[in-house]
Structure formats: C-alpha cells, structure tokens
Amino acid sequence: MSLASLELDGHIGVIRIDNPPVNALNNALRAALVSILEGARHNAAIEALVLTCAGRTFIAGADISEFGQPPQRPTTIDVIAAIEQMGKPVVAALFGTPMGGGFEVALGCHFRVAAPGTRVALPEIKLGLMPGAGGTQRLPRLAGMEKALAMILSGDPIDAKDALASGIVDEVADGDITAAAVAFARRAVAEKRPLTLARDRDEKLAALKRNPSQFEALAAKASRRLGGPVAPARALQSLRDAVALPVQAALERERASFLELVESEESRAQRHIFFAEREAAKVPDLREVKPPDVKRAAVIGAGTMGSGIAMCFANAGIPVTIIENAQEALARGLATMEKNYQASAARGGLAKEDIARRLGLIHPATDLTAVADADIIVEAVFEDMGIKHEVFSALDRLAKPGAVLATNTSYLDVNAIAATTGRPDAVVGMHFFSPANVMRLLEVVRGTKTSPQALATAVRIGRKIGKAPVVVGVCHGFVGNRMHRIRSVETERILLEGALPREIDAAMTGFGFAMGPLAVSDLAGLDIGWRMRKAEGFSAPIADQLCEMGRFGQKTGRGFYLYEPGSRTPRPDPEVDALIVATAKKLEVERHPFEPKDLVERLLFPMVNEGARILDEGIAQRAGDIDVIWVYGYGFPSWRGGPMHYANTLGLNYVSDRLKQFAAQAGDSRHEPAPLLTKLAAEGKGFT
Ligand code: NAD
C-alpha cells in the first residue's frame, strides 16, 4: 500500500496521504511526499495542489516512536521546502487534529482550508520539546506573536473558528474538505493570488521588530505552567528569534534547539510518561475481553469525591444517578457540582448550555433502588468498613446482573468489600483522586476475584471519562497512597532531625513539585491523616500535636504554616518551629542542618524503595505504572519522569547506596534496599 498518492482533478493535483490511524509523518511517508511533490513541480498539467488525507485526520504529528533515533532525511523540513519551492499554490485541507509536524507542514503551504471541527496545535512542549520544523517562525507570522506564544507555550489546541479569526487558516468550509480545498485552489489560480509564504510575511511582526522590548511584555503574559526548565525557555528563545533574526537564521537555530531537546533528560522523561500512560491501561490477560458499553452510571455518596465522580460521567455525556441517604446531603452535593460548573464557566471553559446539559444528565436520588438500571456503580461513602459492607450487600440485591460494582475506597481491602456480596467477580476498585473532576489519575484496583470483564469495563470507562487508568493490585493504600505514606513518615522524621517545614517544601518545589508536601498536607487538611492514624494505632509526633492544638491546615487558618484570613499563602510560624525543636529534644533526636539535595533524596529514595517492593509483589505491573500514578495523582514533575524513572536516571546503584547510608544513620531496617532494587543495582540495570 502506498502511503501517499497523487490524482488529478482537472488541473488540480490532489495529494492524498493514507497512513492510518492518524497519518503520522514517519520516515516512509516523508520520503513518499517529497517524491510526489518533486514530480508535481515538474508536471505542467498541474496548476495547483491540494494536500489532504484519508481517514479521520490531517497529519496528526510526527511518529514519536522515531524521536529516539537519529533523524532520517527527508525530514519534515525537507517536505516543507518541497512545498515552498513548488512555484504553484499548495492548499492544505485540514480536518481532525493537525498537530505538531503535521500542523507545521500545513503552515508551510500557501493556503489552508479547514473543516469546522478541526483542532490545530503545536503540542511539543508537552513532551519536553518545541516545534522543530518552522512552527516557531511561521505561526507568529500568520497569527501574531501573542497567539503564537499562547499556543506554543501551552501546547493546547485551538479550533477552526479561532484559527480563522487569527489568520492561521484562510477559510473554514462545510462539507467535503478536500472538495472545498480543490475549489479554493481553482480560485487561487483564477485570481492569480500571490504565493506569499508564511516565512516571508512580516506584517504581523513589524511593530515588534521596530520595538523588540515589547516581546518580553508579551512573553511575561503567556502561561508557562508546563514542562521543565529547558524546553519552555528554548521555545521562548526561538519565538524571540522570530523578531530579532532573519528568518533563515532563526529557522536554523530552532532546528538546533529542537535536536538538542530531543536528547534532553527532560524530554526523555516526558516521553516516558506519555508512553507509560498508554501502557498502564493494558493488562495482558484482558486483551481478548470486550467490555460492554456503559450507558448509565450511578454514584453513591455525594460528598467531596462522589460529586466530582458524578461530574466526570456527566462531562462525558453519560447519564448518572447520584444517591445519598439524606435529602440535605444530596442538596449539598448538587450545589457543589453546580458551583464547580459555574466556576469553570467563569474561567471561560464552559458555555451556559453545556452546564445545563451536564447538570441535566445528573439524576439525584435518596434511595439505593435507583441503582437498578446502572451498568456501573461507584461507591463513594464514608471510609468505614461497616458502612461499605452495608452498601455493598444492598447493591448485591439491587444492582442488575452484569453491573460493575466499584468502590472508591482509599485504603480499605477491596477483597473484603467484595466478600460481602454474592458476586465478588463484579467488584473492582476505582480510586479517584481529589478533586475527582480535575485529577487525571484513576487507580483501577483488581481484587483477587475481580473478573476480567469487570476490570476491563472499569479501565475502559476510565478512559472514556478522560482519566489515566492504571491497574493495580490490592494492598493497604494501593500504589499511590502506600508510597505517599512512606514519604509522610520520612517527612515527620526529617522535621525532628533538623529541617523546618519551609526548608522541606522549598527543597521539593526546587525539585519541581508545584507544592511542597507540608503545604499540601495543610491544603488537604491534617485531621484526615490524624483520624486515620488514631484508627490504625500509630502516630506522627508533629502532625498529631498540631491537630491536638486544633491546627487542621488551611481550613482553620493554621497547620504547619499560618494563613491570613482568605489567603492560601503559607507563612512560616515560629510557634511550629518551636514545637518541632522541643519535640526533637523530648524524643532525644539530635538536630542538624540539611542540604536541599539531601532532603530530596531522603524523601524520594524510600518511596522508590517501596516502589520496588510494590513491583516485586506484583501490585503494580510496571515501573512506568508507578510513574504515571505519581505524575498524575501526586504532582510529581512530569519532566522528571516519575520516581522510578528518576531513580533510573540517577542509577540504581547510587539510590541503593544512599538507602544503605540512611539505614546506617537511622539504625533501623526501614531503609534497607528492597531485594529487587538490590538485584537490579547489582546487575547495573534500571527498573524497566
Ligand atoms: P465525604 O465525607 O465528603 O462524603 C461521603 C458521603 O457519603 C457523605 O455525603 C455521606 O452523606 C454519604 N454517605 C454515607 N453513607 C451513605 C450511604 N449509606 N448511602 C449514601 N450516601 C452515604 O467523603 P469523601 O472524601 O468524598 O470520601 C468518600 C470515599 O472516597 C472514601 O472511601 C474515601 O476514602 C475515598 N477517597 C477520598 C479522597 C479524598 O481526597 N477525599 C480521595 C480518594 C478517595
């Protein structure tokens, strides 16, 4: 099968790419395109060309599996050069999701016609990269610098209407997009439209070129929340070059930066997470299972989690019944959901009709019999085994045969919950993270008796509602919270040994976390962990005392930090510092100063060690699964690739040696390197 073909429609040559599933611009396709373009250039019967695709989208990007390999010619730049040297109009017929290299090819064409639902983007920054085939030079020339900064630094797509308004596309056309592009090409020929290339159009940059200092003001306004320290800075530099350098020089610098980023640790880490997320939902023995469609869902409990989970279903267009045992709690839950929708509308993310449609899909009820027609039921009631038992034995009676019975428990034993029903095969954990309508992570917990069908249904619906499902096994806290607990124990320990809350948090934000662990505890509420520790009979000397003082975190204005009324900014509290020092003295722990690097290692390496145990026990299938959990559920910086990937980059020998040092200093066994870590370190291997 040829990846691209040329057909004549009168005097218009139609180049059709056919490289399923998304017409990725791989080595073979680029070669085919350059050869067709060369032929078309010399074909006097062709007056203009249309570049279009078969399938569901115009070229959706490069083939990112080729990123790790040396670039092969012809490159995307060669394809674009062949278009720009054509000497006759080339019109791109855009539909679906022309992104990355695909969108850059379109930017190299003389004209662009788009179907109404088209979404274009330069998403490279999300993989720790930047556009490498002219995107940073052609986009600002077509759309202006402000738009280009926003698109390239966020990586987010814009729709066809927006692309038309900003000058990126020349026309939005209904109906057959290839036919519309052919008609456009005929008009371009008939009207003898000038063939001005995007790279030569300087009108939109003229003001900036006269006054380059304005660039910094625009750049400061553009969001830069994504990625590590290098890629966004390089992308920004390349956009600055669009103003400061002749276009050819700027294009060459862009390419050099791109090639350097491909080799960077930062991009390797982000690509690892990208592929790990795809892998995480795959379970070897589920390959043959065809899960049924979920047409209706039910959520039990309209508290913090239940409300968010119900919103996830409604957002995906799935009708959902939300059940509370009391009218008052139900009303509170509904009010929360409405408030959340209004807030996203206020941020411009949602139209009024969308809110109404989504709320219309949420059906409130106060009687468990309302679960009868649900294909999946997610329980999100209090974290109390007695109450979970009650709910699940009722579900056993009321749910229809074949329904999946899911629990959102954070710590309780999914097998014990399953055992309260006559259909343990239907029971699975679906562990969402707070706020459930925002956080992408979903731990799908496979019980001993969970059927492949139930598990596959939970994974599939997880994807459908926009989550990153990761299949894990049953243990206390599953993967994420089990490792989180290790970090919490270590945090308390380090406070006693000499660090202050702000030093720990500064070290972790310095590493790349958006918030430090103690600021996060204050945000989540210290009372939650306190209650749990009391129930489970263990203690955290500092956090327990803070709770006894009524310092529950942000909600009480005081926790590890102080908060001004109405403010979320943590301020150090001398009272807490004194409490820490006094407690260390009482417990006879000698205090000493810590370097930020030591703090990071003391907090992360024990987690990695626990991750190794989790792998050994088969609770997680792959190291990459653990990384996805930490990046999507706990704010681990994606450009560090997750804890296990980060450990690989340091070398497991180093990690293992440091753990041995911690063990010797602590004089207890909690830091002894796990057998799997020891083995891999000795073999000079990594976790994958
Ligand atoms: P919550 O207290 O906010 O909400 C629980 C809701 O369940 C309350 O509204 C309560 O009225 C309702 N409820 C209790 N018994 C019920 C019954 N028999 N029938 C119907 N409704 C009933 O608690 P939450 O934070 O939403 O936690 C719910 C579950 O999710 C727990 O298992 C928790 O461990 C888990 N979880 C919580 C978080 C989090 O960050 N809050 C994160 C992940 C998982």
mmCIF file of N, CA and C in Angstrom, residues 208-274:
data_model
loop_
_atom_site.group_PDB
_atom_site.id
_atom_site.type_symbol
_atom_site.label_atom_id
_atom_site.label_comp_id
_atom_site.label_asym_id
_atom_site.label_seq_id
_atom_site.Cartn_x
_atom_site.Cartn_y
_atom_site.Cartn_z
ATOM 1 N N LEU A 208 6.721 44.684 16.457
ATOM 2 C CA LEU A 208 7.689 44.116 17.406
ATOM 3 C C LEU A 208 9.121 44.301 16.912
ATOM 4 N N LYS A 209 9.306 44.193 15.610
ATOM 5 C CA LYS A 209 10.656 44.351 15.059
ATOM 6 C C LYS A 209 11.150 45.785 15.275
ATOM 7 N N ARG A 210 10.192 46.722 15.227
ATOM 8 C CA ARG A 210 10.590 48.103 15.485
ATOM 9 C C ARG A 210 10.885 48.305 16.958
ATOM 10 N N ASN A 211 10.181 47.560 17.802
ATOM 11 C CA ASN A 211 10.295 47.769 19.243
ATOM 12 C C ASN A 211 10.398 46.410 19.952
ATOM 13 N N PRO A 212 11.574 45.763 19.830
ATOM 14 C CA PRO A 212 11.712 44.373 20.296
ATOM 15 C C PRO A 212 11.459 44.212 21.802
ATOM 16 N N SER A 213 11.605 45.279 22.570
ATOM 17 C CA SER A 213 11.434 45.117 24.020
ATOM 18 C C SER A 213 9.995 44.732 24.369
ATOM 19 N N GLN A 214 9.046 45.033 23.464
ATOM 20 C CA GLN A 214 7.648 44.646 23.719
ATOM 21 C C GLN A 214 7.498 43.126 23.797
ATOM 22 N N PHE A 215 8.425 42.436 23.179
ATOM 23 C CA PHE A 215 8.332 40.975 23.183
ATOM 24 C C PHE A 215 8.304 40.446 24.615
ATOM 25 N N GLU A 216 9.164 40.992 25.473
ATOM 26 C CA GLU A 216 9.261 40.459 26.838
ATOM 27 C C GLU A 216 7.947 40.660 27.594
ATOM 28 N N ALA A 217 7.270 41.774 27.320
ATOM 29 C CA ALA A 217 5.985 42.017 27.987
ATOM 30 C C ALA A 217 4.971 40.962 27.552
ATOM 31 N N LEU A 218 4.945 40.668 26.257
ATOM 32 C CA LEU A 218 4.016 39.641 25.754
ATOM 33 C C LEU A 218 4.375 38.276 26.345
ATOM 34 N N ALA A 219 5.671 37.983 26.394
ATOM 35 C CA ALA A 219 6.117 36.676 26.885
ATOM 36 C C ALA A 219 5.747 36.513 28.360
ATOM 37 N N ALA A 220 5.857 37.591 29.111
ATOM 38 C CA ALA A 220 5.549 37.512 30.540
ATOM 39 C C ALA A 220 4.076 37.172 30.758
ATOM 40 N N LYS A 221 3.236 37.621 29.802
ATOM 41 C CA LYS A 221 1.796 37.371 29.955
ATOM 42 C C LYS A 221 1.429 35.922 29.637
ATOM 43 N N ALA A 222 2.221 35.270 28.770
ATOM 44 C CA ALA A 222 1.866 33.918 28.326
ATOM 45 C C ALA A 222 2.127 32.925 29.456
ATOM 46 N N SER A 223 1.218 31.970 29.587
ATOM 47 C CA SER A 223 1.356 30.993 30.670
ATOM 48 C C SER A 223 2.565 30.105 30.415
ATOM 49 N N ARG A 224 3.256 29.738 31.477
ATOM 50 C CA ARG A 224 4.401 28.860 31.291
ATOM 51 C C ARG A 224 4.347 27.778 32.359
ATOM 52 N N ARG A 225 3.133 27.254 32.564
ATOM 53 C CA ARG A 225 2.965 26.320 33.678
ATOM 54 C C ARG A 225 3.530 24.945 33.340
ATOM 55 N N LEU A 226 3.823 24.726 32.042
ATOM 56 C CA LEU A 226 4.174 23.371 31.635
ATOM 57 C C LEU A 226 5.657 23.116 31.587
ATOM 58 N N GLY A 227 6.019 21.882 31.802
ATOM 59 C CA GLY A 227 7.344 21.428 31.434
ATOM 60 C C GLY A 227 8.435 21.791 32.408
ATOM 61 N N GLY A 228 9.616 21.365 32.078
ATOM 62 C CA GLY A 228 10.767 21.558 32.935
ATOM 63 C C GLY A 228 11.430 22.881 32.669
ATOM 64 N N PRO A 229 12.642 23.036 33.144
ATOM 65 C CA PRO A 229 13.296 24.326 32.998
ATOM 66 C C PRO A 229 13.774 24.616 31.576
ATOM 67 N N VAL A 230 14.025 23.584 30.758
ATOM 68 C CA VAL A 230 14.714 23.849 29.494
ATOM 69 C C VAL A 230 13.771 24.111 28.310
ATOM 70 N N ALA A 231 12.838 23.196 28.053
ATOM 71 C CA ALA A 231 12.050 23.302 26.819
ATOM 72 C C ALA A 231 11.290 24.634 26.693
ATOM 73 N N PRO A 232 10.579 25.074 27.731
ATOM 74 C CA PRO A 232 9.859 26.347 27.565
ATOM 75 C C PRO A 232 10.816 27.513 27.294
ATOM 76 N N ALA A 233 11.995 27.478 27.922
ATOM 77 C CA ALA A 233 12.958 28.568 27.710
ATOM 78 C C ALA A 233 13.456 28.554 26.263
ATOM 79 N N ARG A 234 13.687 27.356 25.731
ATOM 80 C CA ARG A 234 14.152 27.262 24.348
ATOM 81 C C ARG A 234 13.070 27.718 23.368
ATOM 82 N N ALA A 235 11.837 27.311 23.636
ATOM 83 C CA ALA A 235 10.735 27.709 22.754
ATOM 84 C C ALA A 235 10.611 29.231 22.753
ATOM 85 N N LEU A 236 10.729 29.801 23.927
ATOM 86 C CA LEU A 236 10.620 31.250 24.058
ATOM 87 C C LEU A 236 11.745 31.944 23.282
ATOM 88 N N GLN A 237 12.943 31.399 23.402
ATOM 89 C CA GLN A 237 14.085 31.986 22.701
ATOM 90 C C GLN A 237 13.844 31.956 21.194
ATOM 91 N N SER A 238 13.265 30.865 20.728
ATOM 92 C CA SER A 238 13.041 30.725 19.299
ATOM 93 C C SER A 238 11.995 31.744 18.812
ATOM 94 N N LEU A 239 10.987 31.989 19.655
ATOM 95 C CA LEU A 239 9.987 32.996 19.290
ATOM 96 C C LEU A 239 10.618 34.392 19.306
ATOM 97 N N ARG A 240 11.512 34.601 20.249
ATOM 98 C CA ARG A 240 12.234 35.882 20.308
ATOM 99 C C ARG A 240 13.070 36.052 19.028
ATOM 100 N N ASP A 241 13.660 34.946 18.574
ATOM 101 C CA ASP A 241 14.453 34.981 17.338
ATOM 102 C C ASP A 241 13.607 35.416 16.135
ATOM 103 N N ALA A 242 12.306 35.065 16.180
ATOM 104 C CA ALA A 242 11.433 35.433 15.058
ATOM 105 C C ALA A 242 11.417 36.949 14.880
ATOM 106 N N VAL A 243 11.590 37.649 15.981
ATOM 107 C CA VAL A 243 11.605 39.106 15.929
ATOM 108 C C VAL A 243 13.016 39.612 15.609
ATOM 109 N N ALA A 244 14.014 38.964 16.205
ATOM 110 C CA ALA A 244 15.361 39.538 16.210
ATOM 111 C C ALA A 244 16.241 39.101 15.036
ATOM 112 N N LEU A 245 15.960 37.935 14.459
ATOM 113 C CA LEU A 245 16.888 37.402 13.448
ATOM 114 C C LEU A 245 16.221 37.312 12.080
ATOM 115 N N PRO A 246 17.035 37.293 11.009
ATOM 116 C CA PRO A 246 16.476 36.965 9.693
ATOM 117 C C PRO A 246 15.875 35.563 9.747
ATOM 118 N N VAL A 247 14.812 35.322 8.964
ATOM 119 C CA VAL A 247 14.041 34.097 9.145
ATOM 120 C C VAL A 247 14.888 32.828 8.963
ATOM 121 N N GLN A 248 15.798 32.822 7.996
ATOM 122 C CA GLN A 248 16.558 31.589 7.767
ATOM 123 C C GLN A 248 17.448 31.269 8.977
ATOM 124 N N ALA A 249 18.068 32.303 9.525
ATOM 125 C CA ALA A 249 18.926 32.089 10.701
ATOM 126 C C ALA A 249 18.081 31.589 11.876
ATOM 127 N N ALA A 250 16.893 32.166 12.024
ATOM 128 C CA ALA A 250 16.017 31.760 13.125
ATOM 129 C C ALA A 250 15.556 30.315 12.943
ATOM 130 N N LEU A 251 15.276 29.936 11.702
ATOM 131 C CA LEU A 251 14.853 28.556 11.439
ATOM 132 C C LEU A 251 15.973 27.574 11.796
ATOM 133 N N GLU A 252 17.193 27.955 11.461
ATOM 134 C CA GLU A 252 18.325 27.064 11.761
ATOM 135 C C GLU A 252 18.523 26.914 13.267
ATOM 136 N N ARG A 253 18.374 28.028 13.991
ATOM 137 C CA ARG A 253 18.520 27.953 15.453
ATOM 138 C C ARG A 253 17.391 27.119 16.075
ATOM 139 N N GLU A 254 16.191 27.266 15.499
ATOM 140 C CA GLU A 254 15.053 26.476 16.002
ATOM 141 C C GLU A 254 15.360 24.987 15.874
ATOM 142 N N ARG A 255 15.861 24.607 14.703
ATOM 143 C CA ARG A 255 16.155 23.195 14.463
ATOM 144 C C ARG A 255 17.215 22.686 15.451
ATOM 145 N N ALA A 256 18.242 23.504 15.657
ATOM 146 C CA ALA A 256 19.322 23.083 16.559
ATOM 147 C C ALA A 256 18.773 22.891 17.976
ATOM 148 N N SER A 257 17.925 23.819 18.407
ATOM 149 C CA SER A 257 17.339 23.686 19.747
ATOM 150 C C SER A 257 16.486 22.436 19.840
ATOM 151 N N PHE A 258 15.692 22.204 18.800
ATOM 152 C CA PHE A 258 14.826 21.024 18.797
ATOM 153 C C PHE A 258 15.663 19.750 18.936
ATOM 154 N N LEU A 259 16.720 19.660 18.142
ATOM 155 C CA LEU A 259 17.535 18.440 18.164
ATOM 156 C C LEU A 259 18.202 18.251 19.525
ATOM 157 N N GLU A 260 18.561 19.355 20.140
ATOM 158 C CA GLU A 260 19.157 19.269 21.471
ATOM 159 C C GLU A 260 18.112 18.791 22.494
ATOM 160 N N LEU A 261 16.889 19.316 22.367
ATOM 161 C CA LEU A 261 15.837 18.926 23.315
ATOM 162 C C LEU A 261 15.480 17.446 23.182
ATOM 163 N N VAL A 262 15.509 16.931 21.955
ATOM 164 C CA VAL A 262 15.180 15.515 21.763
ATOM 165 C C VAL A 262 16.095 14.646 22.630
ATOM 166 N N GLU A 263 17.334 15.108 22.800
ATOM 167 C CA GLU A 263 18.307 14.339 23.582
ATOM 168 C C GLU A 263 18.263 14.668 25.072
ATOM 169 N N SER A 264 17.427 15.628 25.490
ATOM 170 C CA SER A 264 17.487 16.088 26.883
ATOM 171 C C SER A 264 16.820 15.101 27.836
ATOM 172 N N GLU A 265 17.308 15.068 29.067
ATOM 173 C CA GLU A 265 16.698 14.247 30.118
ATOM 174 C C GLU A 265 15.232 14.625 30.281
ATOM 175 N N GLU A 266 15.005 15.930 30.211
ATOM 176 C CA GLU A 266 13.659 16.460 30.416
ATOM 177 C C GLU A 266 12.665 15.856 29.420
ATOM 178 N N SER A 267 13.045 15.851 28.148
ATOM 179 C CA SER A 267 12.137 15.322 27.141
ATOM 180 C C SER A 267 12.044 13.801 27.228
ATOM 181 N N ARG A 268 13.159 13.140 27.506
ATOM 182 C CA ARG A 268 13.100 11.682 27.688
ATOM 183 C C ARG A 268 12.088 11.332 28.774
ATOM 184 N N ALA A 269 12.128 12.106 29.862
ATOM 185 C CA ALA A 269 11.221 11.850 30.990
ATOM 186 C C ALA A 269 9.773 12.047 30.553
ATOM 187 N N GLN A 270 9.498 13.124 29.839
ATOM 188 C CA GLN A 270 8.119 13.392 29.450
ATOM 189 C C GLN A 270 7.627 12.395 28.413
ATOM 190 N N ARG A 271 8.519 11.969 27.525
ATOM 191 C CA ARG A 271 8.123 10.933 26.569
ATOM 192 C C ARG A 271 7.879 9.614 27.290
ATOM 193 N N HIS A 272 8.681 9.340 28.291
ATOM 194 C CA HIS A 272 8.470 8.127 29.089
ATOM 195 C C HIS A 272 7.056 8.134 29.676
ATOM 196 N N ILE A 273 6.666 9.270 30.256
ATOM 197 C CA ILE A 273 5.331 9.342 30.856
ATOM 198 C C ILE A 273 4.243 9.187 29.788
ATOM 199 N N PHE A 274 4.455 9.787 28.635
ATOM 200 C CA PHE A 274 3.483 9.678 27.540
ATOM 201 C C PHE A 274 3.249 8.205 27.177
#
